[in-house]
Amino acid sequence: MSQNQTTIAPQPGIMEISLYEGGASKVAGVENVVKLSSNENPFGPSDKAREAVIRAAHGLHRYPNTDHAGLRGAIGEVHGLDPDRIICGVGSDEIIHFLCQAYAGPGTEVLFTEHGFLMYRISAHAAGATPVQVAERDRVTDIDALIAGATPRTRLIFVANPNNPTGTMVGLPELERLARAVPQAILVVDAAYAEYVGDYDGGAELATRLPNVFMTRTFSKIYGLGGLRVGWGYGPREIIDVLNRIRGPFNLSNVALEGAEAAMRDREHIARCQAENARMRAWLAEALAEKGVPSDTSCANFILARFADAETAGACDEYLKTQGLIVRRVAGYGLPHCLRITIGDEASCRRVAHVIGQYMAERAESR
């Protein structure tokens, strides 16, 4: 390097980020694959959402509105929430990033559990904060461990509830206990999978009542709009005001806003998806257990299948691929002996259960 050249370095923490890898969608040499790796809704978005997207496409030459009033109003109407306490983003990922950008930074800590969503660590590093991971208890969020792991430097605590990739969850009283025990930090309840739970508001009531609780949600799961990238957050007005100051004014397109609003209002489609997911989730868990592959009770739209060891899980994954079935390895989440399997339609669930049964039988015979 010459004397006139200098090293241009990124902010501290950036190079600590491992690139996020989404669920695979292709298998070399295999056609007509069934993708069960990204927790997508197998029934897709509602017809009303599709129609709204088509209509919105006629206005692609126009900038979208900056206040997202229509979408926030629909969310507020459906969930009984104050639209002024709602912020919309490019998936809930962007809301998570806003929170870290606004409230974390060098010298502060961001707390989460060992099998928590990878974006918590990534967004903490991006803000220059120190990510702090605490143990779970049998793949369930341990509130006592989070309280013990908090320090005066803790600014954000992320709890995915239900959690991805475990599918487990804790009760709202436990979340309130955590929020009250660490008042200097914002407890972020990541409720991306809340719609797959029965009577559960995702933490909305806590975020209404407590000054340090914030809830994030997404349109990428049960609403079937992963390709549009829309999420939202709800919490105290003071936090919403801060986040809106760093939100790009045109972060969501016309197409995304119109599609999401129509999807939110189509409750019949959501009810059908909820019922079918619950039915096939129970069926798949039982079918896998009968084949010697246990899983925890899932509260989401996937099953975390547990195998004897990492080698068995990896070999099963490769076998599934040869049969055109793509599931998700979760070694990056500290679960190398597990495979996360999205609840697909009935045909997909029966097919994946059959193939895993074949694999387990062949493995048993070879020993």
Short mmCIF file of the C-alpha atoms (twelve columns), coordinates in Angstrom:
data_MODEL
# 
_entry.id   MODEL 
# 
loop_
_atom_site.group_PDB 
_atom_site.id 
_atom_site.type_symbol 
_atom_site.label_atom_id 
_atom_site.label_alt_id 
_atom_site.label_comp_id 
_atom_site.label_asym_id 
_atom_site.label_seq_id 
_atom_site.Cartn_x 
_atom_site.Cartn_y 
_atom_site.Cartn_z 
_atom_site.pdbx_PDB_model_num 
ATOM 1   C CA . MET A 1   0.000   0.000   0.000   1 
ATOM 2   C CA . SER A 2   1.392   3.400   -0.960  1 
ATOM 3   C CA . GLN A 3   1.755   6.229   1.522   1 
ATOM 4   C CA . ASN A 4   -1.158  8.052   -0.160  1 
ATOM 5   C CA . GLN A 5   -3.584  5.174   0.399   1 
ATOM 6   C CA . THR A 6   -5.629  4.765   3.541   1 
ATOM 7   C CA . THR A 7   -7.720  1.906   4.913   1 
ATOM 8   C CA . ILE A 8   -11.414 2.695   4.895   1 
ATOM 9   C CA . ALA A 9   -12.955 0.644   7.679   1 
ATOM 10  C CA . PRO A 10  -16.641 0.105   8.477   1 
ATOM 11  C CA . GLN A 11  -18.160 0.962   11.828  1 
ATOM 12  C CA . PRO A 12  -17.238 -1.350  14.727  1 
ATOM 13  C CA . GLY A 13  -19.393 -4.450  14.771  1 
ATOM 14  C CA . ILE A 14  -20.205 -4.585  11.062  1 
ATOM 15  C CA . MET A 15  -17.561 -7.201  10.229  1 
ATOM 16  C CA . GLU A 16  -18.810 -9.353  13.120  1 
ATOM 17  C CA . ILE A 17  -22.031 -9.976  11.198  1 
ATOM 18  C CA . SER A 18  -22.428 -13.343 9.517   1 
ATOM 19  C CA . LEU A 19  -24.505 -13.046 6.362   1 
ATOM 20  C CA . TYR A 20  -28.094 -14.215 6.864   1 
ATOM 21  C CA . GLU A 21  -29.061 -17.168 4.696   1 
ATOM 22  C CA . GLY A 22  -32.725 -17.607 3.845   1 
ATOM 23  C CA . GLY A 23  -34.383 -20.963 3.324   1 
ATOM 24  C CA . ALA A 24  -33.321 -22.744 0.146   1 
ATOM 25  C CA . SER A 25  -35.836 -23.010 -2.698  1 
ATOM 26  C CA . LYS A 26  -33.997 -25.172 -5.247  1 
ATOM 27  C CA . VAL A 27  -32.269 -28.548 -5.356  1 
ATOM 28  C CA . ALA A 28  -29.764 -29.169 -8.141  1 
ATOM 29  C CA . GLY A 29  -31.043 -31.793 -10.553 1 
ATOM 30  C CA . VAL A 30  -34.474 -32.056 -8.934  1 
ATOM 31  C CA . GLU A 31  -37.625 -30.560 -10.421 1 
ATOM 32  C CA . ASN A 32  -40.985 -29.852 -8.777  1 
ATOM 33  C CA . VAL A 33  -39.556 -29.379 -5.309  1 
ATOM 34  C CA . VAL A 34  -41.723 -28.754 -2.261  1 
ATOM 35  C CA . LYS A 35  -40.340 -25.844 -0.260  1 
ATOM 36  C CA . LEU A 36  -40.854 -26.266 3.480   1 
ATOM 37  C CA . SER A 37  -37.886 -24.185 4.597   1 
ATOM 38  C CA . SER A 38  -39.142 -20.605 5.060   1 
ATOM 39  C CA . ASN A 39  -42.376 -20.865 7.088   1 
ATOM 40  C CA . GLU A 40  -44.437 -19.520 4.220   1 
ATOM 41  C CA . ASN A 41  -48.229 -19.860 4.042   1 
ATOM 42  C CA . PRO A 42  -48.856 -22.700 1.553   1 
ATOM 43  C CA . PHE A 43  -52.197 -21.128 0.595   1 
ATOM 44  C CA . GLY A 44  -50.639 -17.776 -0.261  1 
ATOM 45  C CA . PRO A 45  -52.349 -14.401 0.159   1 
ATOM 46  C CA . SER A 46  -56.080 -13.841 -0.017  1 
ATOM 47  C CA . ASP A 47  -57.717 -13.154 -3.368  1 
ATOM 48  C CA . LYS A 48  -58.605 -9.690  -2.103  1 
ATOM 49  C CA . ALA A 49  -54.924 -8.948  -1.459  1 
ATOM 50  C CA . ARG A 50  -53.987 -10.129 -4.945  1 
ATOM 51  C CA . GLU A 51  -56.666 -7.919  -6.482  1 
ATOM 52  C CA . ALA A 52  -55.445 -4.921  -4.486  1 
ATOM 53  C CA . VAL A 53  -51.883 -5.485  -5.689  1 
ATOM 54  C CA . ILE A 54  -53.027 -5.598  -9.324  1 
ATOM 55  C CA . ARG A 55  -54.984 -2.362  -8.914  1 
ATOM 56  C CA . ALA A 56  -52.045 -0.669  -7.198  1 
ATOM 57  C CA . ALA A 57  -49.747 -1.606  -10.077 1 
ATOM 58  C CA . HIS A 58  -51.535 0.973   -12.242 1 
ATOM 59  C CA . GLY A 59  -49.997 3.689   -10.066 1 
ATOM 60  C CA . LEU A 60  -46.381 2.577   -10.112 1 
ATOM 61  C CA . HIS A 61  -45.308 5.975   -11.418 1 
ATOM 62  C CA . ARG A 62  -46.605 7.643   -8.245  1 
ATOM 63  C CA . TYR A 63  -44.738 7.914   -4.965  1 
ATOM 64  C CA . PRO A 64  -46.460 6.157   -2.061  1 
ATOM 65  C CA . ASN A 65  -47.843 8.150   0.835   1 
ATOM 66  C CA . THR A 66  -45.412 8.670   3.673   1 
ATOM 67  C CA . ASP A 67  -47.689 8.204   6.674   1 
ATOM 68  C CA . HIS A 68  -49.106 4.735   5.846   1 
ATOM 69  C CA . ALA A 69  -52.434 5.991   7.202   1 
ATOM 70  C CA . GLY A 70  -54.598 3.485   5.328   1 
ATOM 71  C CA . LEU A 71  -52.640 0.459   6.477   1 
ATOM 72  C CA . ARG A 72  -52.230 1.704   10.026  1 
ATOM 73  C CA . GLY A 73  -55.947 2.378   10.156  1 
ATOM 74  C CA . ALA A 74  -56.773 -1.157  9.002   1 
ATOM 75  C CA . ILE A 75  -54.401 -2.691  11.543  1 
ATOM 76  C CA . GLY A 76  -55.860 -0.539  14.302  1 
ATOM 77  C CA . GLU A 77  -59.425 -1.419  13.328  1 
ATOM 78  C CA . VAL A 78  -58.814 -5.178  13.226  1 
ATOM 79  C CA . HIS A 79  -56.746 -5.353  16.414  1 
ATOM 80  C CA . GLY A 80  -58.443 -2.593  18.400  1 
ATOM 81  C CA . LEU A 81  -55.263 -0.504  18.569  1 
ATOM 82  C CA . ASP A 82  -54.515 3.215   18.267  1 
ATOM 83  C CA . PRO A 83  -53.171 3.782   14.717  1 
ATOM 84  C CA . ASP A 84  -50.984 6.607   16.032  1 
ATOM 85  C CA . ARG A 85  -49.049 4.005   18.007  1 
ATOM 86  C CA . ILE A 86  -48.312 1.882   14.920  1 
ATOM 87  C CA . ILE A 87  -45.301 2.052   12.609  1 
ATOM 88  C CA . CYS A 88  -44.937 0.112   9.350   1 
ATOM 89  C CA . GLY A 89  -41.717 -1.204  7.877   1 
ATOM 90  C CA . VAL A 90  -40.093 -3.463  5.318   1 
ATOM 91  C CA . GLY A 91  -40.942 -6.624  7.194   1 
ATOM 92  C CA . SER A 92  -40.597 -6.760  10.962  1 
ATOM 93  C CA . ASP A 93  -36.846 -7.001  10.253  1 
ATOM 94  C CA . GLU A 94  -36.750 -3.282  9.488   1 
ATOM 95  C CA . ILE A 95  -38.598 -2.447  12.714  1 
ATOM 96  C CA . ILE A 96  -36.035 -4.511  14.649  1 
ATOM 97  C CA . HIS A 97  -33.266 -2.623  12.878  1 
ATOM 98  C CA . PHE A 98  -34.912 0.736   13.705  1 
ATOM 99  C CA . LEU A 99  -35.077 -0.203  17.393  1 
ATOM 100 C CA . CYS A 100 -31.390 -1.093  17.520  1 
ATOM 101 C CA . GLN A 101 -30.405 1.985   15.531  1 
ATOM 102 C CA . ALA A 102 -32.420 4.245   17.808  1 
ATOM 103 C CA . TYR A 103 -31.793 2.750   21.239  1 
ATOM 104 C CA . ALA A 104 -28.607 0.674   21.086  1 
ATOM 105 C CA . GLY A 105 -25.038 1.611   20.235  1 
ATOM 106 C CA . PRO A 106 -21.439 1.392   21.429  1 
ATOM 107 C CA . GLY A 107 -21.245 0.666   25.136  1 
ATOM 108 C CA . THR A 108 -24.761 -0.799  25.303  1 
ATOM 109 C CA . GLU A 109 -26.058 -4.367  25.189  1 
ATOM 110 C CA . VAL A 110 -28.872 -6.139  23.324  1 
ATOM 111 C CA . LEU A 111 -30.224 -9.244  25.059  1 
ATOM 112 C CA . PHE A 112 -31.872 -12.309 23.490  1 
ATOM 113 C CA . THR A 113 -32.087 -16.080 23.958  1 
ATOM 114 C CA . GLU A 114 -29.764 -18.717 22.541  1 
ATOM 115 C CA . HIS A 115 -32.202 -19.955 19.891  1 
ATOM 116 C CA . GLY A 116 -33.630 -16.527 19.076  1 
ATOM 117 C CA . PHE A 117 -34.086 -15.002 15.619  1 
ATOM 118 C CA . LEU A 118 -30.707 -14.297 13.961  1 
ATOM 119 C CA . MET A 119 -31.656 -10.710 13.091  1 
ATOM 120 C CA . TYR A 120 -31.360 -9.676  16.762  1 
ATOM 121 C CA . ARG A 121 -27.620 -10.317 16.726  1 
ATOM 122 C CA . ILE A 122 -27.188 -8.836  13.253  1 
ATOM 123 C CA . SER A 123 -29.036 -5.608  14.086  1 
ATOM 124 C CA . ALA A 124 -27.193 -5.247  17.391  1 
ATOM 125 C CA . HIS A 125 -23.822 -5.514  15.658  1 
ATOM 126 C CA . ALA A 126 -24.959 -3.085  12.950  1 
ATOM 127 C CA . ALA A 127 -25.674 -0.498  15.654  1 
ATOM 128 C CA . GLY A 128 -22.310 -1.070  17.323  1 
ATOM 129 C CA . ALA A 129 -23.928 -2.616  20.400  1 
ATOM 130 C CA . THR A 130 -22.845 -5.802  22.147  1 
ATOM 131 C CA . PRO A 131 -25.179 -8.773  21.556  1 
ATOM 132 C CA . VAL A 132 -25.696 -10.866 24.689  1 
ATOM 133 C CA . GLN A 133 -27.137 -14.364 24.459  1 
ATOM 134 C CA . VAL A 134 -28.655 -16.246 27.407  1 
ATOM 135 C CA . ALA A 135 -29.587 -19.904 27.731  1 
ATOM 136 C CA . GLU A 136 -33.058 -21.286 27.172  1 
ATOM 137 C CA . ARG A 137 -34.600 -24.071 29.227  1 
ATOM 138 C CA . ASP A 138 -35.371 -27.091 27.058  1 
ATOM 139 C CA . ARG A 139 -35.814 -24.827 24.023  1 
ATOM 140 C CA . VAL A 140 -38.178 -22.487 25.877  1 
ATOM 141 C CA . THR A 141 -37.412 -18.839 26.737  1 
ATOM 142 C CA . ASP A 142 -36.088 -18.650 30.308  1 
ATOM 143 C CA . ILE A 143 -37.332 -15.401 31.858  1 
ATOM 144 C CA . ASP A 144 -35.139 -15.788 34.931  1 
ATOM 145 C CA . ALA A 145 -32.058 -16.200 32.720  1 
ATOM 146 C CA . LEU A 146 -32.945 -13.014 30.832  1 
ATOM 147 C CA . ILE A 147 -33.400 -11.079 34.077  1 
ATOM 148 C CA . ALA A 148 -30.075 -12.408 35.368  1 
ATOM 149 C CA . GLY A 149 -28.387 -11.558 32.045  1 
ATOM 150 C CA . ALA A 150 -29.500 -7.928  32.062  1 
ATOM 151 C CA . THR A 151 -27.082 -5.220  33.199  1 
ATOM 152 C CA . PRO A 152 -27.265 -1.422  33.468  1 
ATOM 153 C CA . ARG A 153 -25.991 -1.401  29.862  1 
ATOM 154 C CA . THR A 154 -28.954 -3.433  28.536  1 
ATOM 155 C CA . ARG A 155 -31.103 -1.288  26.248  1 
ATOM 156 C CA . LEU A 156 -33.163 -3.847  24.318  1 
ATOM 157 C CA . ILE A 157 -34.436 -7.340  25.125  1 
ATOM 158 C CA . PHE A 158 -35.801 -9.354  22.208  1 
ATOM 159 C CA . VAL A 159 -38.169 -12.245 22.900  1 
ATOM 160 C CA . ALA A 160 -39.742 -14.040 19.940  1 
ATOM 161 C CA . ASN A 161 -43.044 -15.408 21.222  1 
ATOM 162 C CA . PRO A 162 -43.734 -17.919 19.696  1 
ATOM 163 C CA . ASN A 163 -40.054 -18.421 19.047  1 
ATOM 164 C CA . ASN A 164 -38.437 -19.274 15.733  1 
ATOM 165 C CA . PRO A 165 -37.103 -21.932 15.205  1 
ATOM 166 C CA . THR A 166 -38.308 -23.739 18.340  1 
ATOM 167 C CA . GLY A 167 -42.044 -22.984 18.030  1 
ATOM 168 C CA . THR A 168 -42.336 -22.672 21.825  1 
ATOM 169 C CA . MET A 169 -43.657 -19.708 23.793  1 
ATOM 170 C CA . VAL A 170 -44.091 -18.271 27.296  1 
ATOM 171 C CA . GLY A 171 -47.135 -16.686 28.909  1 
ATOM 172 C CA . LEU A 172 -47.878 -12.966 28.976  1 
ATOM 173 C CA . PRO A 173 -47.545 -12.745 32.794  1 
ATOM 174 C CA . GLU A 174 -43.952 -13.933 32.428  1 
ATOM 175 C CA . LEU A 175 -43.249 -11.277 29.814  1 
ATOM 176 C CA . GLU A 176 -44.685 -8.623  32.098  1 
ATOM 177 C CA . ARG A 177 -42.473 -9.884  34.930  1 
ATOM 178 C CA . LEU A 178 -39.442 -9.468  32.650  1 
ATOM 179 C CA . ALA A 179 -40.419 -5.944  31.569  1 
ATOM 180 C CA . ARG A 180 -40.898 -4.806  35.161  1 
ATOM 181 C CA . ALA A 181 -37.642 -6.410  36.298  1 
ATOM 182 C CA . VAL A 182 -35.545 -4.527  33.689  1 
ATOM 183 C CA . PRO A 183 -37.167 -1.069  33.456  1 
ATOM 184 C CA . GLN A 184 -34.146 0.557   31.784  1 
ATOM 185 C CA . ALA A 185 -34.579 -1.631  28.687  1 
ATOM 186 C CA . ILE A 186 -37.271 -1.940  26.028  1 
ATOM 187 C CA . LEU A 187 -38.757 -5.435  25.928  1 
ATOM 188 C CA . VAL A 188 -39.502 -6.191  22.276  1 
ATOM 189 C CA . VAL A 189 -42.051 -8.962  21.862  1 
ATOM 190 C CA . ASP A 190 -41.476 -10.338 18.373  1 
ATOM 191 C CA . ALA A 191 -44.901 -11.795 17.566  1 
ATOM 192 C CA . ALA A 192 -44.368 -12.775 13.929  1 
ATOM 193 C CA . TYR A 193 -46.246 -16.027 14.519  1 
ATOM 194 C CA . ALA A 194 -48.953 -14.688 16.864  1 
ATOM 195 C CA . GLU A 195 -51.776 -15.481 14.432  1 
ATOM 196 C CA . TYR A 196 -51.027 -19.202 14.746  1 
ATOM 197 C CA . VAL A 197 -51.791 -19.138 18.488  1 
ATOM 198 C CA . GLY A 198 -55.346 -19.284 19.774  1 
ATOM 199 C CA . ASP A 199 -56.274 -16.485 22.178  1 
ATOM 200 C CA . TYR A 200 -53.114 -14.381 22.049  1 
ATOM 201 C CA . ASP A 201 -52.675 -10.693 21.276  1 
ATOM 202 C CA . GLY A 202 -48.937 -10.900 20.648  1 
ATOM 203 C CA . GLY A 203 -48.195 -8.625  23.595  1 
ATOM 204 C CA . ALA A 204 -50.364 -5.734  22.390  1 
ATOM 205 C CA . GLU A 205 -52.037 -5.174  25.757  1 
ATOM 206 C CA . LEU A 206 -48.662 -5.076  27.505  1 
ATOM 207 C CA . ALA A 207 -47.355 -2.614  24.925  1 
ATOM 208 C CA . THR A 208 -50.434 -0.467  25.523  1 
ATOM 209 C CA . ARG A 209 -50.045 -0.464  29.285  1 
ATOM 210 C CA . LEU A 210 -46.289 -0.520  29.977  1 
ATOM 211 C CA . PRO A 211 -43.846 2.207   28.869  1 
ATOM 212 C CA . ASN A 212 -41.024 -0.193  28.021  1 
ATOM 213 C CA . VAL A 213 -42.824 -2.885  25.968  1 
ATOM 214 C CA . PHE A 214 -42.950 -2.888  22.166  1 
ATOM 215 C CA . MET A 215 -44.533 -5.449  19.830  1 
ATOM 216 C CA . THR A 216 -43.518 -6.359  16.276  1 
ATOM 217 C CA . ARG A 217 -45.660 -8.227  13.729  1 
ATOM 218 C CA . THR A 218 -45.385 -9.268  10.095  1 
ATOM 219 C CA . PHE A 219 -47.417 -9.878  6.937   1 
ATOM 220 C CA . SER A 220 -44.903 -12.486 5.742   1 
ATOM 221 C CA . LYS A 221 -46.355 -15.502 7.544   1 
ATOM 222 C CA . ILE A 222 -50.093 -16.172 7.804   1 
ATOM 223 C CA . TYR A 223 -50.950 -13.261 5.475   1 
ATOM 224 C CA . GLY A 224 -48.849 -14.843 2.725   1 
ATOM 225 C CA . LEU A 225 -47.128 -11.615 1.670   1 
ATOM 226 C CA . GLY A 226 -43.463 -12.540 2.166   1 
ATOM 227 C CA . GLY A 227 -42.692 -11.278 -1.325  1 
ATOM 228 C CA . LEU A 228 -44.027 -7.786  -0.566  1 
ATOM 229 C CA . ARG A 229 -42.016 -7.340  2.674   1 
ATOM 230 C CA . VAL A 230 -44.381 -5.605  5.088   1 
ATOM 231 C CA . GLY A 231 -44.233 -5.558  8.875   1 
ATOM 232 C CA . TRP A 232 -45.451 -3.354  11.673  1 
ATOM 233 C CA . GLY A 233 -44.716 -2.388  15.235  1 
ATOM 234 C CA . TYR A 234 -46.877 -1.136  18.095  1 
ATOM 235 C CA . GLY A 235 -45.925 0.540   21.348  1 
ATOM 236 C CA . PRO A 236 -45.733 3.753   23.342  1 
ATOM 237 C CA . ARG A 237 -46.144 6.956   21.318  1 
ATOM 238 C CA . GLU A 238 -42.721 8.149   22.495  1 
ATOM 239 C CA . ILE A 239 -41.027 5.134   20.915  1 
ATOM 240 C CA . ILE A 240 -43.081 5.421   17.713  1 
ATOM 241 C CA . ASP A 241 -42.043 9.085   17.426  1 
ATOM 242 C CA . VAL A 242 -38.375 8.150   17.757  1 
ATOM 243 C CA . LEU A 243 -38.580 5.354   15.168  1 
ATOM 244 C CA . ASN A 244 -40.420 7.517   12.645  1 
ATOM 245 C CA . ARG A 245 -37.540 10.002  12.756  1 
ATOM 246 C CA . ILE A 246 -35.199 7.408   11.253  1 
ATOM 247 C CA . ARG A 247 -37.706 5.644   9.015   1 
ATOM 248 C CA . GLY A 248 -37.298 6.425   5.345   1 
ATOM 249 C CA . PRO A 249 -40.357 8.409   4.166   1 
ATOM 250 C CA . PHE A 250 -41.019 6.032   1.251   1 
ATOM 251 C CA . ASN A 251 -39.932 2.748   2.835   1 
ATOM 252 C CA . LEU A 252 -43.063 0.917   1.655   1 
ATOM 253 C CA . SER A 253 -44.348 0.902   -1.927  1 
ATOM 254 C CA . ASN A 254 -47.907 1.569   -3.087  1 
ATOM 255 C CA . VAL A 255 -48.217 -2.097  -3.994  1 
ATOM 256 C CA . ALA A 256 -47.068 -3.250  -0.558  1 
ATOM 257 C CA . LEU A 257 -49.346 -0.828  1.283   1 
ATOM 258 C CA . GLU A 258 -52.471 -1.685  -0.719  1 
ATOM 259 C CA . GLY A 259 -51.833 -5.419  -0.664  1 
ATOM 260 C CA . ALA A 260 -51.212 -5.469  3.081   1 
ATOM 261 C CA . GLU A 261 -54.301 -3.406  3.864   1 
ATOM 262 C CA . ALA A 262 -56.538 -5.740  1.860   1 
ATOM 263 C CA . ALA A 263 -54.896 -8.773  3.458   1 
ATOM 264 C CA . MET A 264 -55.463 -7.388  6.949   1 
ATOM 265 C CA . ARG A 265 -59.166 -6.828  6.288   1 
ATOM 266 C CA . ASP A 266 -59.815 -10.299 4.837   1 
ATOM 267 C CA . ARG A 267 -60.452 -12.139 8.113   1 
ATOM 268 C CA . GLU A 268 -62.164 -15.120 6.457   1 
ATOM 269 C CA . HIS A 269 -58.956 -16.077 4.654   1 
ATOM 270 C CA . ILE A 270 -56.946 -15.790 7.870   1 
ATOM 271 C CA . ALA A 271 -59.451 -17.951 9.769   1 
ATOM 272 C CA . ARG A 272 -59.196 -20.678 7.106   1 
ATOM 273 C CA . CYS A 273 -55.400 -20.610 7.227   1 
ATOM 274 C CA . GLN A 274 -55.391 -20.756 11.027  1 
ATOM 275 C CA . ALA A 275 -57.692 -23.768 11.098  1 
ATOM 276 C CA . GLU A 276 -55.802 -25.693 8.436   1 
ATOM 277 C CA . ASN A 277 -52.418 -24.959 10.009  1 
ATOM 278 C CA . ALA A 278 -53.622 -26.163 13.418  1 
ATOM 279 C CA . ARG A 279 -55.017 -29.363 11.892  1 
ATOM 280 C CA . MET A 280 -51.931 -30.302 9.911   1 
ATOM 281 C CA . ARG A 281 -49.502 -29.159 12.627  1 
ATOM 282 C CA . ALA A 282 -51.037 -31.633 15.073  1 
ATOM 283 C CA . TRP A 283 -51.093 -34.359 12.425  1 
ATOM 284 C CA . LEU A 284 -47.469 -33.876 11.383  1 
ATOM 285 C CA . ALA A 285 -46.162 -33.770 14.956  1 
ATOM 286 C CA . GLU A 286 -47.920 -37.049 15.745  1 
ATOM 287 C CA . ALA A 287 -46.843 -38.686 12.488  1 
ATOM 288 C CA . LEU A 288 -43.191 -37.799 13.057  1 
ATOM 289 C CA . ALA A 289 -43.298 -38.926 16.692  1 
ATOM 290 C CA . GLU A 290 -44.576 -42.319 15.551  1 
ATOM 291 C CA . LYS A 291 -41.526 -42.569 13.314  1 
ATOM 292 C CA . GLY A 292 -39.154 -41.822 16.197  1 
ATOM 293 C CA . VAL A 293 -38.733 -38.097 15.520  1 
ATOM 294 C CA . PRO A 294 -40.033 -36.039 18.473  1 
ATOM 295 C CA . SER A 295 -40.780 -32.319 18.597  1 
ATOM 296 C CA . ASP A 296 -41.899 -29.801 21.185  1 
ATOM 297 C CA . THR A 297 -45.489 -28.588 21.057  1 
ATOM 298 C CA . SER A 298 -45.388 -25.940 18.338  1 
ATOM 299 C CA . CYS A 299 -47.360 -22.703 18.547  1 
ATOM 300 C CA . ALA A 300 -46.337 -21.568 15.060  1 
ATOM 301 C CA . ASN A 301 -46.528 -22.829 11.464  1 
ATOM 302 C CA . PHE A 302 -43.613 -25.218 11.641  1 
ATOM 303 C CA . ILE A 303 -42.341 -28.239 13.540  1 
ATOM 304 C CA . LEU A 304 -38.827 -28.455 15.003  1 
ATOM 305 C CA . ALA A 305 -38.015 -32.108 14.406  1 
ATOM 306 C CA . ARG A 306 -35.343 -33.478 16.735  1 
ATOM 307 C CA . PHE A 307 -32.964 -36.274 15.732  1 
ATOM 308 C CA . ALA A 308 -30.435 -38.251 17.756  1 
ATOM 309 C CA . ASP A 309 -27.492 -36.133 16.605  1 
ATOM 310 C CA . ALA A 310 -26.300 -33.668 13.977  1 
ATOM 311 C CA . GLU A 311 -25.123 -36.413 11.632  1 
ATOM 312 C CA . THR A 312 -28.559 -38.037 11.580  1 
ATOM 313 C CA . ALA A 313 -30.315 -34.720 10.993  1 
ATOM 314 C CA . GLY A 314 -27.938 -33.775 8.193   1 
ATOM 315 C CA . ALA A 315 -28.287 -37.146 6.491   1 
ATOM 316 C CA . CYS A 316 -32.090 -36.901 6.714   1 
ATOM 317 C CA . ASP A 317 -31.964 -33.440 5.149   1 
ATOM 318 C CA . GLU A 318 -29.922 -34.768 2.235   1 
ATOM 319 C CA . TYR A 319 -32.322 -37.685 1.805   1 
ATOM 320 C CA . LEU A 320 -35.291 -35.322 1.747   1 
ATOM 321 C CA . LYS A 321 -33.621 -33.258 -0.968  1 
ATOM 322 C CA . THR A 322 -33.274 -36.320 -3.196  1 
ATOM 323 C CA . GLN A 323 -37.044 -36.681 -2.906  1 
ATOM 324 C CA . GLY A 324 -37.676 -33.039 -3.784  1 
ATOM 325 C CA . LEU A 325 -38.382 -31.845 -0.236  1 
ATOM 326 C CA . ILE A 326 -36.584 -28.785 1.148   1 
ATOM 327 C CA . VAL A 327 -36.604 -28.202 4.916   1 
ATOM 328 C CA . ARG A 328 -34.380 -25.967 7.045   1 
ATOM 329 C CA . ARG A 329 -31.232 -26.950 8.900   1 
ATOM 330 C CA . VAL A 330 -30.906 -24.839 12.034  1 
ATOM 331 C CA . ALA A 331 -27.337 -25.386 13.172  1 
ATOM 332 C CA . GLY A 332 -26.893 -21.599 12.977  1 
ATOM 333 C CA . TYR A 333 -29.448 -21.348 15.764  1 
ATOM 334 C CA . GLY A 334 -27.498 -23.743 17.974  1 
ATOM 335 C CA . LEU A 335 -29.683 -26.734 17.033  1 
ATOM 336 C CA . PRO A 336 -27.519 -28.900 14.746  1 
ATOM 337 C CA . HIS A 337 -29.514 -32.053 15.558  1 
ATOM 338 C CA . CYS A 338 -32.805 -30.520 14.396  1 
ATOM 339 C CA . LEU A 339 -34.641 -29.762 11.178  1 
ATOM 340 C CA . ARG A 340 -37.325 -27.087 10.978  1 
ATOM 341 C CA . ILE A 341 -40.227 -28.180 8.800   1 
ATOM 342 C CA . THR A 342 -42.858 -25.708 7.640   1 
ATOM 343 C CA . ILE A 343 -46.476 -26.829 7.873   1 
ATOM 344 C CA . GLY A 344 -47.466 -27.047 4.237   1 
ATOM 345 C CA . ASP A 345 -50.753 -28.165 2.739   1 
ATOM 346 C CA . GLU A 346 -52.007 -31.663 3.518   1 
ATOM 347 C CA . ALA A 347 -50.270 -33.292 0.550   1 
ATOM 348 C CA . SER A 348 -46.921 -31.761 1.499   1 
ATOM 349 C CA . CYS A 349 -47.238 -32.760 5.155   1 
ATOM 350 C CA . ARG A 350 -48.111 -36.344 4.276   1 
ATOM 351 C CA . ARG A 351 -45.269 -36.503 1.776   1 
ATOM 352 C CA . VAL A 352 -42.603 -35.207 4.175   1 
ATOM 353 C CA . ALA A 353 -43.789 -37.521 6.954   1 
ATOM 354 C CA . HIS A 354 -43.673 -40.502 4.578   1 
ATOM 355 C CA . VAL A 355 -40.157 -39.707 3.357   1 
ATOM 356 C CA . ILE A 356 -38.797 -39.137 6.875   1 
ATOM 357 C CA . GLY A 357 -40.369 -42.473 7.837   1 
ATOM 358 C CA . GLN A 358 -38.574 -44.135 4.941   1 
ATOM 359 C CA . TYR A 359 -35.284 -42.562 5.994   1 
ATOM 360 C CA . MET A 360 -35.641 -43.638 9.632   1 
ATOM 361 C CA . ALA A 361 -36.567 -47.191 8.619   1 
ATOM 362 C CA . GLU A 362 -33.623 -47.499 6.215   1 
ATOM 363 C CA . ARG A 363 -31.261 -46.103 8.832   1 
ATOM 364 C CA . ALA A 364 -32.485 -48.577 11.408  1 
ATOM 365 C CA . GLU A 365 -32.017 -51.498 8.983   1 
ATOM 366 C CA . SER A 366 -28.459 -50.431 8.114   1 
ATOM 367 C CA . ARG A 367 -27.320 -50.650 11.734  1 
# 
